[in-house]
Tab-separated table of C-alpha atoms and ligand atoms in Angstrom:
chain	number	residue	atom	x	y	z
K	1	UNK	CA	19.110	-48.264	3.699
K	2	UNK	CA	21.019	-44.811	4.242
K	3	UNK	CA	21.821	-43.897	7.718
K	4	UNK	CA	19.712	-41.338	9.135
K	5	UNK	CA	21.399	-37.884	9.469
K	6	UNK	CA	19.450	-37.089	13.020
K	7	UNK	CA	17.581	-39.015	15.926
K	8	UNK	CA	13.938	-37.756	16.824
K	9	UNK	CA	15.186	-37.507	20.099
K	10	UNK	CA	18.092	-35.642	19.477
K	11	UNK	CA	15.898	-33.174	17.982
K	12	UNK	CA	13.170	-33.175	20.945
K	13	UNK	CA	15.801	-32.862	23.398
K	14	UNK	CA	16.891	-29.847	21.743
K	15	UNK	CA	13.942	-28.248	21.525
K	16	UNK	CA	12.612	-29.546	25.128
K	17	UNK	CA	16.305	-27.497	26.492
K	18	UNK	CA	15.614	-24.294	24.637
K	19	UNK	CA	17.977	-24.497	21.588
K	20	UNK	CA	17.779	-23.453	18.340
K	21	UNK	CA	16.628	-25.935	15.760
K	22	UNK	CA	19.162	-25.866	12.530
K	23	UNK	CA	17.933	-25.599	8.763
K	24	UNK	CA	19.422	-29.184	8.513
K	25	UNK	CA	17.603	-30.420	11.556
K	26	UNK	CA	13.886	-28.796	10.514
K	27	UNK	CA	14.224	-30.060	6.724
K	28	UNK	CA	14.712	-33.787	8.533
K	29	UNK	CA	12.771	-33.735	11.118
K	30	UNK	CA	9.812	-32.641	8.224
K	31	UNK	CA	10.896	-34.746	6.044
K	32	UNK	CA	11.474	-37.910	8.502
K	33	UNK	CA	7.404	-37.304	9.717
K	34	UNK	CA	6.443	-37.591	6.014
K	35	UNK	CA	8.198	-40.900	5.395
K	36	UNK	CA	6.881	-42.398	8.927
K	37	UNK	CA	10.524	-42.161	10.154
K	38	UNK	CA	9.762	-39.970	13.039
K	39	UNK	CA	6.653	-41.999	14.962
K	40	UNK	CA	3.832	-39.704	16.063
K	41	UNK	CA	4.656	-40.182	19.841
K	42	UNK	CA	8.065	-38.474	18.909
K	43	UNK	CA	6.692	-35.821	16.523
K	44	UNK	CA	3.627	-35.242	19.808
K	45	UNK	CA	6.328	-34.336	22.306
K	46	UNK	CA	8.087	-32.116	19.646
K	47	UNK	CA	5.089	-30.244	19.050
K	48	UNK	CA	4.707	-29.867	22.979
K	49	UNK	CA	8.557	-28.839	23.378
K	50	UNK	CA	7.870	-25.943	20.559
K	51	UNK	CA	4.463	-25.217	22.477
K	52	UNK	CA	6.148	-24.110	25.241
K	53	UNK	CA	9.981	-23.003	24.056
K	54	UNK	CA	8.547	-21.071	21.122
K	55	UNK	CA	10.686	-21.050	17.787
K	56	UNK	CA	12.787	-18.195	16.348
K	57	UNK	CA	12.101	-16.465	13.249
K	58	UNK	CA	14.473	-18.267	11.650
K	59	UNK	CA	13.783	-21.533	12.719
K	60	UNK	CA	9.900	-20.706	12.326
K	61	UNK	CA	10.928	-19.485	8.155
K	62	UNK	CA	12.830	-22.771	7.710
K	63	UNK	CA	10.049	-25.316	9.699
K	64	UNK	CA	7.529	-23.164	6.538
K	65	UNK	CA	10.011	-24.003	3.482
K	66	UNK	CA	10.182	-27.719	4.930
K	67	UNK	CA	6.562	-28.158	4.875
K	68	UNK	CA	6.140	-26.243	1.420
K	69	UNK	CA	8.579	-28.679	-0.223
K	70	UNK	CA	6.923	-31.368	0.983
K	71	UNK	CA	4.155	-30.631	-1.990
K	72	UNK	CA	3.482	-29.136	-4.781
K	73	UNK	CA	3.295	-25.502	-5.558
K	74	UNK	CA	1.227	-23.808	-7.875
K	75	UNK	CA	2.359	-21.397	-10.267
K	76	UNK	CA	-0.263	-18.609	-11.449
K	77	UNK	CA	2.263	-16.309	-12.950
K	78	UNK	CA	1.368	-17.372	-16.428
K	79	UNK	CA	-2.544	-16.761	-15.444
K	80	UNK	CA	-3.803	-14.891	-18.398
K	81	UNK	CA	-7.310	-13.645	-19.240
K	82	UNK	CA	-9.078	-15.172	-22.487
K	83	UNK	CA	-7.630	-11.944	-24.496
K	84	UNK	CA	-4.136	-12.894	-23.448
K	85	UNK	CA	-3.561	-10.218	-21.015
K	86	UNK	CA	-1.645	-11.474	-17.567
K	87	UNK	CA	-3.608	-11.250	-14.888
K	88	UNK	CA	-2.232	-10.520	-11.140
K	89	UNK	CA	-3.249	-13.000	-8.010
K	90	UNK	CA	-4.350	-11.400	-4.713
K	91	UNK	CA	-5.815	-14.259	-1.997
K	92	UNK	CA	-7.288	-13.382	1.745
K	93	UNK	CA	-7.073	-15.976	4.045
K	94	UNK	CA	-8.669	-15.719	7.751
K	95	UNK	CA	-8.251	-17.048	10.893
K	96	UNK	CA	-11.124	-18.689	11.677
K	97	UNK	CA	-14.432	-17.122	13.507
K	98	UNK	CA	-18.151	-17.008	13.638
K	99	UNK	CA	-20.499	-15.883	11.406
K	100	UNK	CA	-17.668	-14.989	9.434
K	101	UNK	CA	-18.655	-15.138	5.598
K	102	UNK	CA	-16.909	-12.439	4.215
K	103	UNK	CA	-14.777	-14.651	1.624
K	104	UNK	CA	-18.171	-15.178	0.074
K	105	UNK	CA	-18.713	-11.283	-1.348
K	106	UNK	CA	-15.097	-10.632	-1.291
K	107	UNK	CA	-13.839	-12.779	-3.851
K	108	UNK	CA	-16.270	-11.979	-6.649
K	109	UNK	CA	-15.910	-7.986	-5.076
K	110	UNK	CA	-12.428	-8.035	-6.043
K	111	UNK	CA	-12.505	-10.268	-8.949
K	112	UNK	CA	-15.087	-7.451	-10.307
K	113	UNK	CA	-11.648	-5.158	-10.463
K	114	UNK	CA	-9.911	-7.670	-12.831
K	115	UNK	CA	-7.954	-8.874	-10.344
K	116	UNK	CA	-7.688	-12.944	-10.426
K	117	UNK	CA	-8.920	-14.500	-6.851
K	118	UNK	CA	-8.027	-18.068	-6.276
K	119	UNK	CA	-10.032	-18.979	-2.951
K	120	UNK	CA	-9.026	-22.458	-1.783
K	121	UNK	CA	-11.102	-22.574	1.303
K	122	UNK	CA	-11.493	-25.161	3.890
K	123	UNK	CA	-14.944	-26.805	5.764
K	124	UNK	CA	-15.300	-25.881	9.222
K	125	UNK	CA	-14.513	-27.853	12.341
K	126	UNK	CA	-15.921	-27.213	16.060
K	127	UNK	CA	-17.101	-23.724	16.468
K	128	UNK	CA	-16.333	-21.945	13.176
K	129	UNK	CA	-17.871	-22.421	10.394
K	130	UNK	CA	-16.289	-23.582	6.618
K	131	UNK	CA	-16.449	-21.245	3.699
K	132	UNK	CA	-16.831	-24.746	1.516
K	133	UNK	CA	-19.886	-25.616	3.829
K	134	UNK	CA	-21.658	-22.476	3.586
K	135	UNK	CA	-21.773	-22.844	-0.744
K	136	UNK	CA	-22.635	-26.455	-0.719
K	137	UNK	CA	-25.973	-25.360	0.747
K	138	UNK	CA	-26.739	-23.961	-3.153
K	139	UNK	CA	-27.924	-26.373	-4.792
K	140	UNK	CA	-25.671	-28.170	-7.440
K	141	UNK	CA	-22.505	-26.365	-6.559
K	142	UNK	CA	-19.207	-27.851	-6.392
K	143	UNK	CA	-16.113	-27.626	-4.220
K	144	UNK	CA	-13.661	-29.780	-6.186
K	145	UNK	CA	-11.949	-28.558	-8.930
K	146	UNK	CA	-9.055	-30.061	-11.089
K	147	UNK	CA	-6.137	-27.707	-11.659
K	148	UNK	CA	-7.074	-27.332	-15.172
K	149	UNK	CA	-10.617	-26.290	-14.245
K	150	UNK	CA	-9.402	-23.814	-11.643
K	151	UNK	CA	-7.414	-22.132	-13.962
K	152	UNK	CA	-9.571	-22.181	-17.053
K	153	UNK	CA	-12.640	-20.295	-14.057
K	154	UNK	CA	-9.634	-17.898	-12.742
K	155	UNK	CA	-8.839	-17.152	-16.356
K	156	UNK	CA	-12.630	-16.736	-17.299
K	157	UNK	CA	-14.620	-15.749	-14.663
K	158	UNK	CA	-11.688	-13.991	-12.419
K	159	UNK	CA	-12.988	-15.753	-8.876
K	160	UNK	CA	-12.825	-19.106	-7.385
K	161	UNK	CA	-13.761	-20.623	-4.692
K	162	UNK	CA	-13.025	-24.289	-4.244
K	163	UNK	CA	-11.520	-27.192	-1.946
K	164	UNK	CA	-7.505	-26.829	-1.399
K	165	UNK	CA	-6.213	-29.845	-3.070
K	166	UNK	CA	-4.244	-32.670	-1.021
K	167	UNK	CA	-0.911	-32.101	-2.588
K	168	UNK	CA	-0.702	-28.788	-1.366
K	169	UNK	CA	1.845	-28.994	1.947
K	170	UNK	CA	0.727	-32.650	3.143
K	171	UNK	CA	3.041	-32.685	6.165
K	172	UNK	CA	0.690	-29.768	7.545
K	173	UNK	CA	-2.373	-32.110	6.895
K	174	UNK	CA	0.056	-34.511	9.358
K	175	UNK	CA	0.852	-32.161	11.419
K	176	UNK	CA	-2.012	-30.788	12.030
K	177	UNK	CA	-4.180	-33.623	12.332
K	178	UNK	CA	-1.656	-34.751	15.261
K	179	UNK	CA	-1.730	-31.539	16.624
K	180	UNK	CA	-5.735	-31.533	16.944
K	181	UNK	CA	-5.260	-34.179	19.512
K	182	UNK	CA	-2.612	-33.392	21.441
K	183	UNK	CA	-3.376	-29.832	22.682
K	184	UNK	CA	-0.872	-28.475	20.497
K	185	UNK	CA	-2.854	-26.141	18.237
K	186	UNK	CA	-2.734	-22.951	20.246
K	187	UNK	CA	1.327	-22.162	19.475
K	188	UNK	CA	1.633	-18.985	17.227
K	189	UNK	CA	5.374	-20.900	15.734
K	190	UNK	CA	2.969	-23.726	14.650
K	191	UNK	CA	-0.207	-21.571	13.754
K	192	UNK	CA	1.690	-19.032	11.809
K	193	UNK	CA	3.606	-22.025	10.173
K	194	UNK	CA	0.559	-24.013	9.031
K	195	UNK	CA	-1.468	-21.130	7.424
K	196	UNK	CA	1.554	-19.625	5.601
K	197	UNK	CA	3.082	-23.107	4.319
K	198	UNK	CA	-0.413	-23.279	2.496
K	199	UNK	CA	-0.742	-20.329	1.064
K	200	UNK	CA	2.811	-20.059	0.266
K	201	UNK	CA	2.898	-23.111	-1.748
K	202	UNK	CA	-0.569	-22.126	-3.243
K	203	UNK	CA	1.468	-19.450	-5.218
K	204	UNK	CA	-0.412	-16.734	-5.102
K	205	UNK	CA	0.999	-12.826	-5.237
K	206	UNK	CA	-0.759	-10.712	-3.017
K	207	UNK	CA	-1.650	-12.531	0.179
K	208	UNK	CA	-4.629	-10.427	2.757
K	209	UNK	CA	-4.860	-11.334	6.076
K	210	UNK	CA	-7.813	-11.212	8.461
K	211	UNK	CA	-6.804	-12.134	11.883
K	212	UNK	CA	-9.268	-12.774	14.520
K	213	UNK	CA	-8.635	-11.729	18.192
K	214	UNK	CA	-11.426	-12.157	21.053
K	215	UNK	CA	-14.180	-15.145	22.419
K	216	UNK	CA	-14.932	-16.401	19.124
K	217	UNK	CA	-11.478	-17.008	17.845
K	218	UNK	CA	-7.716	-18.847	18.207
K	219	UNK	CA	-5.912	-16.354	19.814
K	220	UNK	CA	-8.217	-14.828	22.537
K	221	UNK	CA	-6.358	-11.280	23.453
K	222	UNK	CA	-4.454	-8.402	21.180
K	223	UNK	CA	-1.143	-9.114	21.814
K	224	UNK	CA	-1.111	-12.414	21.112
K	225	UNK	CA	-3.032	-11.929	17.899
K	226	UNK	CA	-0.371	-9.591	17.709
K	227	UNK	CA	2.413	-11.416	17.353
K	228	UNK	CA	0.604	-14.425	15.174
K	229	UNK	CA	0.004	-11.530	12.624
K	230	UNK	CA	3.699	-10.311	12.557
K	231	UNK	CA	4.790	-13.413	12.162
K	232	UNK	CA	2.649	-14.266	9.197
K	233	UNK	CA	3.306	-11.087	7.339
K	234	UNK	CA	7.258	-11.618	7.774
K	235	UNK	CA	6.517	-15.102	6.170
K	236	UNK	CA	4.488	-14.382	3.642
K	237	UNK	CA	7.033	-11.096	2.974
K	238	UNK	CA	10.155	-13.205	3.240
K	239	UNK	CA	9.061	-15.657	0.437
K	240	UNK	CA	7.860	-12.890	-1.574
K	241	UNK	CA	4.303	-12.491	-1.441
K	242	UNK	CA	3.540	-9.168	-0.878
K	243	UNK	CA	1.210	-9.659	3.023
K	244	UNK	CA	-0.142	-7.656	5.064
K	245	UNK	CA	-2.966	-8.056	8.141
K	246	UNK	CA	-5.899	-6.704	9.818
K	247	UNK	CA	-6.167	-7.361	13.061
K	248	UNK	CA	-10.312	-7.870	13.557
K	249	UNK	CA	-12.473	-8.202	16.592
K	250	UNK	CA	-14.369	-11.788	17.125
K	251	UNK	CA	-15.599	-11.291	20.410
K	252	UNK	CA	-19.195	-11.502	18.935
K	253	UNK	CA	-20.471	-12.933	15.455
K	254	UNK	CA	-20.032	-10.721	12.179
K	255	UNK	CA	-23.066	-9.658	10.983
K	256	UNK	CA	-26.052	-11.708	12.133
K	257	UNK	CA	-25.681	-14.632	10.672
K	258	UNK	CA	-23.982	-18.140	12.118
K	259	UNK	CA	-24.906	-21.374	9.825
K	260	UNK	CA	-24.617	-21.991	6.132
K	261	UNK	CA	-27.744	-21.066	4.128
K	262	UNK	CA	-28.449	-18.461	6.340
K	263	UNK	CA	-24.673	-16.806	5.602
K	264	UNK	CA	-25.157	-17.497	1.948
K	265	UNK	CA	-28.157	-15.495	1.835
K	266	UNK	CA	-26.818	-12.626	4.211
K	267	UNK	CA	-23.408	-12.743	1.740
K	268	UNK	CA	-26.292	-12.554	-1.062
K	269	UNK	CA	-27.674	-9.187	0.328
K	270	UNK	CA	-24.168	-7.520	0.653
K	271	UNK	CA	-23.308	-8.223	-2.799
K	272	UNK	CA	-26.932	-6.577	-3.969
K	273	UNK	CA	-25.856	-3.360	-1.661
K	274	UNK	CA	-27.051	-4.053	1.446
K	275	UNK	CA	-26.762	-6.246	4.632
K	276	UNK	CA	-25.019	-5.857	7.852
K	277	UNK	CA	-22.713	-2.975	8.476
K	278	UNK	CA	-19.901	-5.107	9.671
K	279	UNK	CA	-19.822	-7.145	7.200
K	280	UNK	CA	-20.148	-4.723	4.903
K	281	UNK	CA	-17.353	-2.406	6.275
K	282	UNK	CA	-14.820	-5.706	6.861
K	283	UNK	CA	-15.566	-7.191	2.876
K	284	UNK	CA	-14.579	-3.614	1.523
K	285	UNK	CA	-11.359	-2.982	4.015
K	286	UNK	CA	-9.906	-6.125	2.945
K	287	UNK	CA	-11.242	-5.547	-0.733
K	288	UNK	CA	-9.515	-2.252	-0.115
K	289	UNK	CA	-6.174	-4.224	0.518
K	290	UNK	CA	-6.187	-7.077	-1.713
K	291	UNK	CA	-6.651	-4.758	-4.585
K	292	UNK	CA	-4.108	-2.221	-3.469
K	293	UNK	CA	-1.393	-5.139	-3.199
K	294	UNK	CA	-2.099	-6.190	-7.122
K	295	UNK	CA	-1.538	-2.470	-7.560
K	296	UNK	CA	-4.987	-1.219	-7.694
K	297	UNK	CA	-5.566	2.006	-5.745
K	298	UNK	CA	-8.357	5.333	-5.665
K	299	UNK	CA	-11.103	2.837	-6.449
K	300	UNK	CA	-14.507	3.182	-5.229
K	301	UNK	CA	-14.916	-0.611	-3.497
K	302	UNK	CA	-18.429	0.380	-2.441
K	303	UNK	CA	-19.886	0.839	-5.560
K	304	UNK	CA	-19.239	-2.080	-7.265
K	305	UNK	CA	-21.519	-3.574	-4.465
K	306	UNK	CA	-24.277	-0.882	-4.910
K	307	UNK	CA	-24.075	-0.867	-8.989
K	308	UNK	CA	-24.408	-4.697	-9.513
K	309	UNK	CA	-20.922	-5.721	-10.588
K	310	UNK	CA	-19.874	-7.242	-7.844
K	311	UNK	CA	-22.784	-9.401	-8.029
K	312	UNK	CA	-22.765	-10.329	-11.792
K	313	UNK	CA	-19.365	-11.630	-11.403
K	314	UNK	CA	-21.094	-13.569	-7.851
K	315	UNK	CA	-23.737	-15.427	-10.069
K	316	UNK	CA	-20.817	-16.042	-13.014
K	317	UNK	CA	-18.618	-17.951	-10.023
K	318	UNK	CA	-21.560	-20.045	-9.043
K	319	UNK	CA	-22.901	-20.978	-12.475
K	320	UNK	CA	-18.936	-22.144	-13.194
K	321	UNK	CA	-19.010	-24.377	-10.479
K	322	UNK	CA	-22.557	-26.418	-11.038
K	323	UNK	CA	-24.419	-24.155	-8.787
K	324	UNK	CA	-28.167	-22.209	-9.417
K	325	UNK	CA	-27.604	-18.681	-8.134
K	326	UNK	CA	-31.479	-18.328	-8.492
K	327	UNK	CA	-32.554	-22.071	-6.440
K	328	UNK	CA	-34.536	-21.492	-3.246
K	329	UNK	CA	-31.483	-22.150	-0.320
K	330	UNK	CA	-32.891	-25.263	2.012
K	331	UNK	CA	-34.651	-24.339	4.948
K	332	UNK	CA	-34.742	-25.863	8.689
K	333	UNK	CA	-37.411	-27.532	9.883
K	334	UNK	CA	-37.895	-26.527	13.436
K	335	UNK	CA	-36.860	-23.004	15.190
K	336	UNK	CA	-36.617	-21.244	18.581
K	337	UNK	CA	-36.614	-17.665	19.461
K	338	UNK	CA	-34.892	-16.687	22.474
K	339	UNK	CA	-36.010	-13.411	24.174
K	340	UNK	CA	-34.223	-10.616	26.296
K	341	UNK	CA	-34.616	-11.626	29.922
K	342	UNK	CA	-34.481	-7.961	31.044
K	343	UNK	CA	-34.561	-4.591	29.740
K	344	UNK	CA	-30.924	-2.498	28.755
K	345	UNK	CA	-28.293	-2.219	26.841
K	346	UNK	CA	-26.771	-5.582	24.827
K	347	UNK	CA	-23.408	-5.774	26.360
K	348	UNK	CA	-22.196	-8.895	24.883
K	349	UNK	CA	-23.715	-11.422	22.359
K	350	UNK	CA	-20.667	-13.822	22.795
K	351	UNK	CA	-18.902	-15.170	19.493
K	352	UNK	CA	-18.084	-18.229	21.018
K	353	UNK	CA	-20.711	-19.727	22.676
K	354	UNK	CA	-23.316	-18.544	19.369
K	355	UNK	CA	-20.715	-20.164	17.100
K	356	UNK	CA	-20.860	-23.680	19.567
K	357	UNK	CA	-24.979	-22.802	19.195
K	358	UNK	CA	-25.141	-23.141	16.001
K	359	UNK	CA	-22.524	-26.030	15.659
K	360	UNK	CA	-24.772	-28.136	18.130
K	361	UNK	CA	-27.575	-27.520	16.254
K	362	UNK	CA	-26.168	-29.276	12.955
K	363	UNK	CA	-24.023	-26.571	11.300
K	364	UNK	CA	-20.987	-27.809	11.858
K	365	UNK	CA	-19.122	-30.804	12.434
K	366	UNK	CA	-17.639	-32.610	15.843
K	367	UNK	CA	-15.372	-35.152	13.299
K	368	UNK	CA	-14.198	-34.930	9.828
K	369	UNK	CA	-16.707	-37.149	7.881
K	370	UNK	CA	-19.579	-35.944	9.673
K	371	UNK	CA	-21.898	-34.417	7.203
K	372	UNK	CA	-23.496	-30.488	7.930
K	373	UNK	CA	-27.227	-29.656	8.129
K	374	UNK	CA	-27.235	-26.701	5.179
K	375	UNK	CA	-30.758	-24.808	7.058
K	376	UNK	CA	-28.955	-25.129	10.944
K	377	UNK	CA	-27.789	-22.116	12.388
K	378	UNK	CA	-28.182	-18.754	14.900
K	379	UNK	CA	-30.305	-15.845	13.149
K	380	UNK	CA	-29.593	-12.564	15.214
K	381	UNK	CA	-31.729	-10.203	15.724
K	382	UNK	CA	-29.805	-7.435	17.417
K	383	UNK	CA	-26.411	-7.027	17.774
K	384	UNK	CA	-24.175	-5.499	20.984
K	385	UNK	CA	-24.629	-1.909	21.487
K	386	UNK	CA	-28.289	-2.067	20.707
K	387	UNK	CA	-31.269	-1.131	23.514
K	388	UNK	CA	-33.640	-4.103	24.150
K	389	UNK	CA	-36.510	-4.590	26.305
K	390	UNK	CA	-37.586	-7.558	28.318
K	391	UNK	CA	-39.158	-9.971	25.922
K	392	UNK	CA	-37.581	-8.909	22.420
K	393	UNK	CA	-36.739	-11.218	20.098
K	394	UNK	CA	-32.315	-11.542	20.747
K	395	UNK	CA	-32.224	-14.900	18.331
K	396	UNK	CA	-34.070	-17.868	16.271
K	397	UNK	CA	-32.360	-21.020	16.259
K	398	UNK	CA	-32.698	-23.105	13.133
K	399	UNK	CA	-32.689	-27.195	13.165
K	400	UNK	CA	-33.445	-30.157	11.523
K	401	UNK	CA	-33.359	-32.155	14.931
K	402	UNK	CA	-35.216	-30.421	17.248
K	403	UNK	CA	-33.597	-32.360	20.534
K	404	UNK	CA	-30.962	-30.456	19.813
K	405	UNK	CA	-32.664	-27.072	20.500
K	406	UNK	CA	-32.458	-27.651	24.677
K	407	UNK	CA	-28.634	-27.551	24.608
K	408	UNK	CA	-28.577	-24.572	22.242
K	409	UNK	CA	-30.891	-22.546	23.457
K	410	UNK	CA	-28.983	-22.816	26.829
K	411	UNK	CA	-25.561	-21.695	25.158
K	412	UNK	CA	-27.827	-18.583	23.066
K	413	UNK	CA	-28.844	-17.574	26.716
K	414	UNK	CA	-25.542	-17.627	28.233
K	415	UNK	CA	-23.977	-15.668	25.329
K	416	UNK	CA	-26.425	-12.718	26.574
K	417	UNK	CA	-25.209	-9.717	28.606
K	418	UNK	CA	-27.549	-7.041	29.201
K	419	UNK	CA	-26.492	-3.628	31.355
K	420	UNK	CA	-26.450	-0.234	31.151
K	421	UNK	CA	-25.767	2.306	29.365
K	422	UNK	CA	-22.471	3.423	31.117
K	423	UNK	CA	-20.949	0.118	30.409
K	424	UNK	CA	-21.606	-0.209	26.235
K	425	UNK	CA	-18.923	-1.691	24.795
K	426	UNK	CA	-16.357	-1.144	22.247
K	427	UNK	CA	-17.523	-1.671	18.922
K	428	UNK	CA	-14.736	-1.346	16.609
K	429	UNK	CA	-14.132	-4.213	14.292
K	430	UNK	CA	-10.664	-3.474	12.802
K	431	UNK	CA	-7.960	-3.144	15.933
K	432	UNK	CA	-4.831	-2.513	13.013
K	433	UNK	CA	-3.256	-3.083	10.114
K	434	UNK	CA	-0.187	-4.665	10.254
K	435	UNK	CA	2.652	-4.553	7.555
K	436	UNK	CA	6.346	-6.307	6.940
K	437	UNK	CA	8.691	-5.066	9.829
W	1	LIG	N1	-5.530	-23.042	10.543
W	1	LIG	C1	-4.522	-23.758	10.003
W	1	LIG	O1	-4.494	-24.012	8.809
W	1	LIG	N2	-3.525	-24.166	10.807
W	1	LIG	C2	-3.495	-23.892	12.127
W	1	LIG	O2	-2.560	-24.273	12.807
W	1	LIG	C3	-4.562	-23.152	12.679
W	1	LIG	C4	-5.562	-22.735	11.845
């Protein structure tokens, strides 16, 4: 057996002293996790030693390549349309929040430019939601594609959305799987690390993304989000996919929508020309970018969502993947309205505790192999900034298993904030744009 050419604690102590990590040290210590080498006691009080001592952009570039190579990569350079002519790749990826559906109109928005859109998505876990979840609720649709068939739909239809494969960077699945239950998620070295190894290694050329600051998402003020979308973009720049990022509020839900059938069918009316304003106005600003980086610019977005295209190429990525864009979407059984307790202005309808709503009432999962309830969910019925009076209808919670309502309709009420006029919040959704430095 060779020698190893590092110790895991070598390594940890390192770290745990505020040093640098070398290239040499990062590709082992990746590569020694994979093969079982490093034990996950070792690899738990690296991730803590990096949680607090932070990583360099260097060291944070190298830690990406390591867990890239630890897969495959896909190659969509060849990616040609059935008349031969090349098509270019543009991908969004977000951080995470609630109610947040927007990869649902956006692909086939984009895709309705010619522009191929490879979506390999995720389910949700804990309080935000999974863009995989939300389609399974149409009936017959299918998250997992072979290569082959994702590039015969790309090459076809132009838009994909399916279930990342699990040769794409496996020492993140590790990684992050250890990280889940050691407190180690929240470090922007690790974060920023984990979603760019991914979509790295996915290969595609234009990379859009949508990072979430406020209640509802990972990194809870500006600066922080900040930073995590700086150091994505010099990633994703630095390997050569052309990245940017808009920084976007989630201190309440997008749109009003939190659950899976429910955000189909509000995704549904934005692709026929209508439905909520934020959604509406966050689909075409990152529309607006993923088509500019595959060199598409002076187009009206908007239209293709008012003349039908967008949603002819919507029904065309469905129908590829098993799924009825015309079935009825599955219903709950049981729901709850909860009412303004007093008369004002909405202050605050809070992302976070909505998103944990409609997660305890069955729309998303506590543990991986739990299954989702497709009807569950939070319908809104106002949003902040609106004037309510004692009584009116502020949201209807949807369930299959109606003892779950108590505990729900306790977090709905808390996420409430009703006060005056002089205190109406800020209601801007995109905070910046951020670009390579
Ligand atoms: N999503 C990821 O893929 N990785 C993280 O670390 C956080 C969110």
């Amino acid at each position: 057996m060779a020698a190893e050419k590092f110790s895991a604690v070598e390594v940890i102590r390192t770290k745990r002293d505020g040093g640098e990590l070398s290239a040499e040290m990062i590709d082992w210590t990746i590569d020694a996790y994979t093969r079982g080498v490093i034990a996950e006691e070792q690899m738990s009080a690296l991730n803590m030693a990096i949680f607090f001592q932070g990583m360099n952009r260097t060291e944070i570039s190298h830690w990406t390549s390591a867990m890239i190579n630890s897969g495959e990569r896909m190659d969509f350079s060849a990616l040609a349309d059935p008349a031969g002519k090349i098509l270019a790749t543009t991908d969004k990826h977000s951080t995470g929040g609630v109610g947040d559906k927007i990869t649902l109109p956006l692909a086939p928005l984009v895709a309705s430019f010619g522009v191929a859109v490879p979506q390999l998505s995720g389910r949700g876990l804990g309080h935000t939601g999974g863009t995989l979840d939300k389609l399974e609720a149409i009936p017959g649709w299918r998250a997992e594609l072979s290569n082959d068939q994702l590039f015969s739909q790309l090459s076809t239809v132009g838009a994909v959305i399916c279930a990342a494969g699990t040769g794409l960077a496996p020492a993140d699945k590790k990684l992050y799987a250890l990280r889940d239950v050691t407190s180690t998620v929240e470090s922007i070295p690790l974060i920023a690390s984990s979603i760019m190894s991914k979509k790295i290694a996915e290969g595609t050329g234009t990379l859009v993304l949508d990072v979430k600051v406020g209640s509802g998402a990972f990194m809870k003020n500006e600066s922080n989000a900040r930073e995590l979308a700086e150091t994505m973009v010099n990633l994703g720049t630095d390997a050569g996919v052309n990245t940017v990022a808009l920084l976007t509020n989630m201190d309440t839900p997008l749109g009003l929508t939190a659950g899976n059938a429910i955000e189909v069918e509000e995704s549904v009316e934005v692709l026929a020309g209508g439905g909520p304003e934020d959604v509406v106005e966050l689909t075409v600003a990152l529309a607006v970018e993923m088509l500019a980086g595959a060199g598409i610019k002076d187009v009206d977005v908007r239209a293709a969502l008012n003349d039908g295209r967008a949603m002819d190429k919507w029904r065309a990525m469905i129908s590829a993947q098993g799924g009825d864009p015309d079935a009825k979407l599955p219903v709950a059984k049981e729901s709850h309205t909860v009412v303004a307790p007093a008369e004002g202005v909405l202050l605050k309808l809070d992302a976070m505790d909505i998103g944990l709503a409609a997660w305890t009432l069955g729309a998303g999962r506590a543990r991986k192999e739990d299954s989702v309830q497709a009807g569950a969910g939070v319908r809104l019925h106002v949003k902040p900034g609106a004037l309510v009076r004692r009584g009116e209808p502020i949201a209807t919670l949807l369930t299959d298993t109606p003892e779950k309502l108590e505990r729900a309709i306790e977090l709905v009420q808390r996420a409430v904030m009703i006060g005056s006029e002089a205190d109406r919040p800020d209601m801007r959704l995109i905070l910046d744009r951020i670009s390579a430095s």
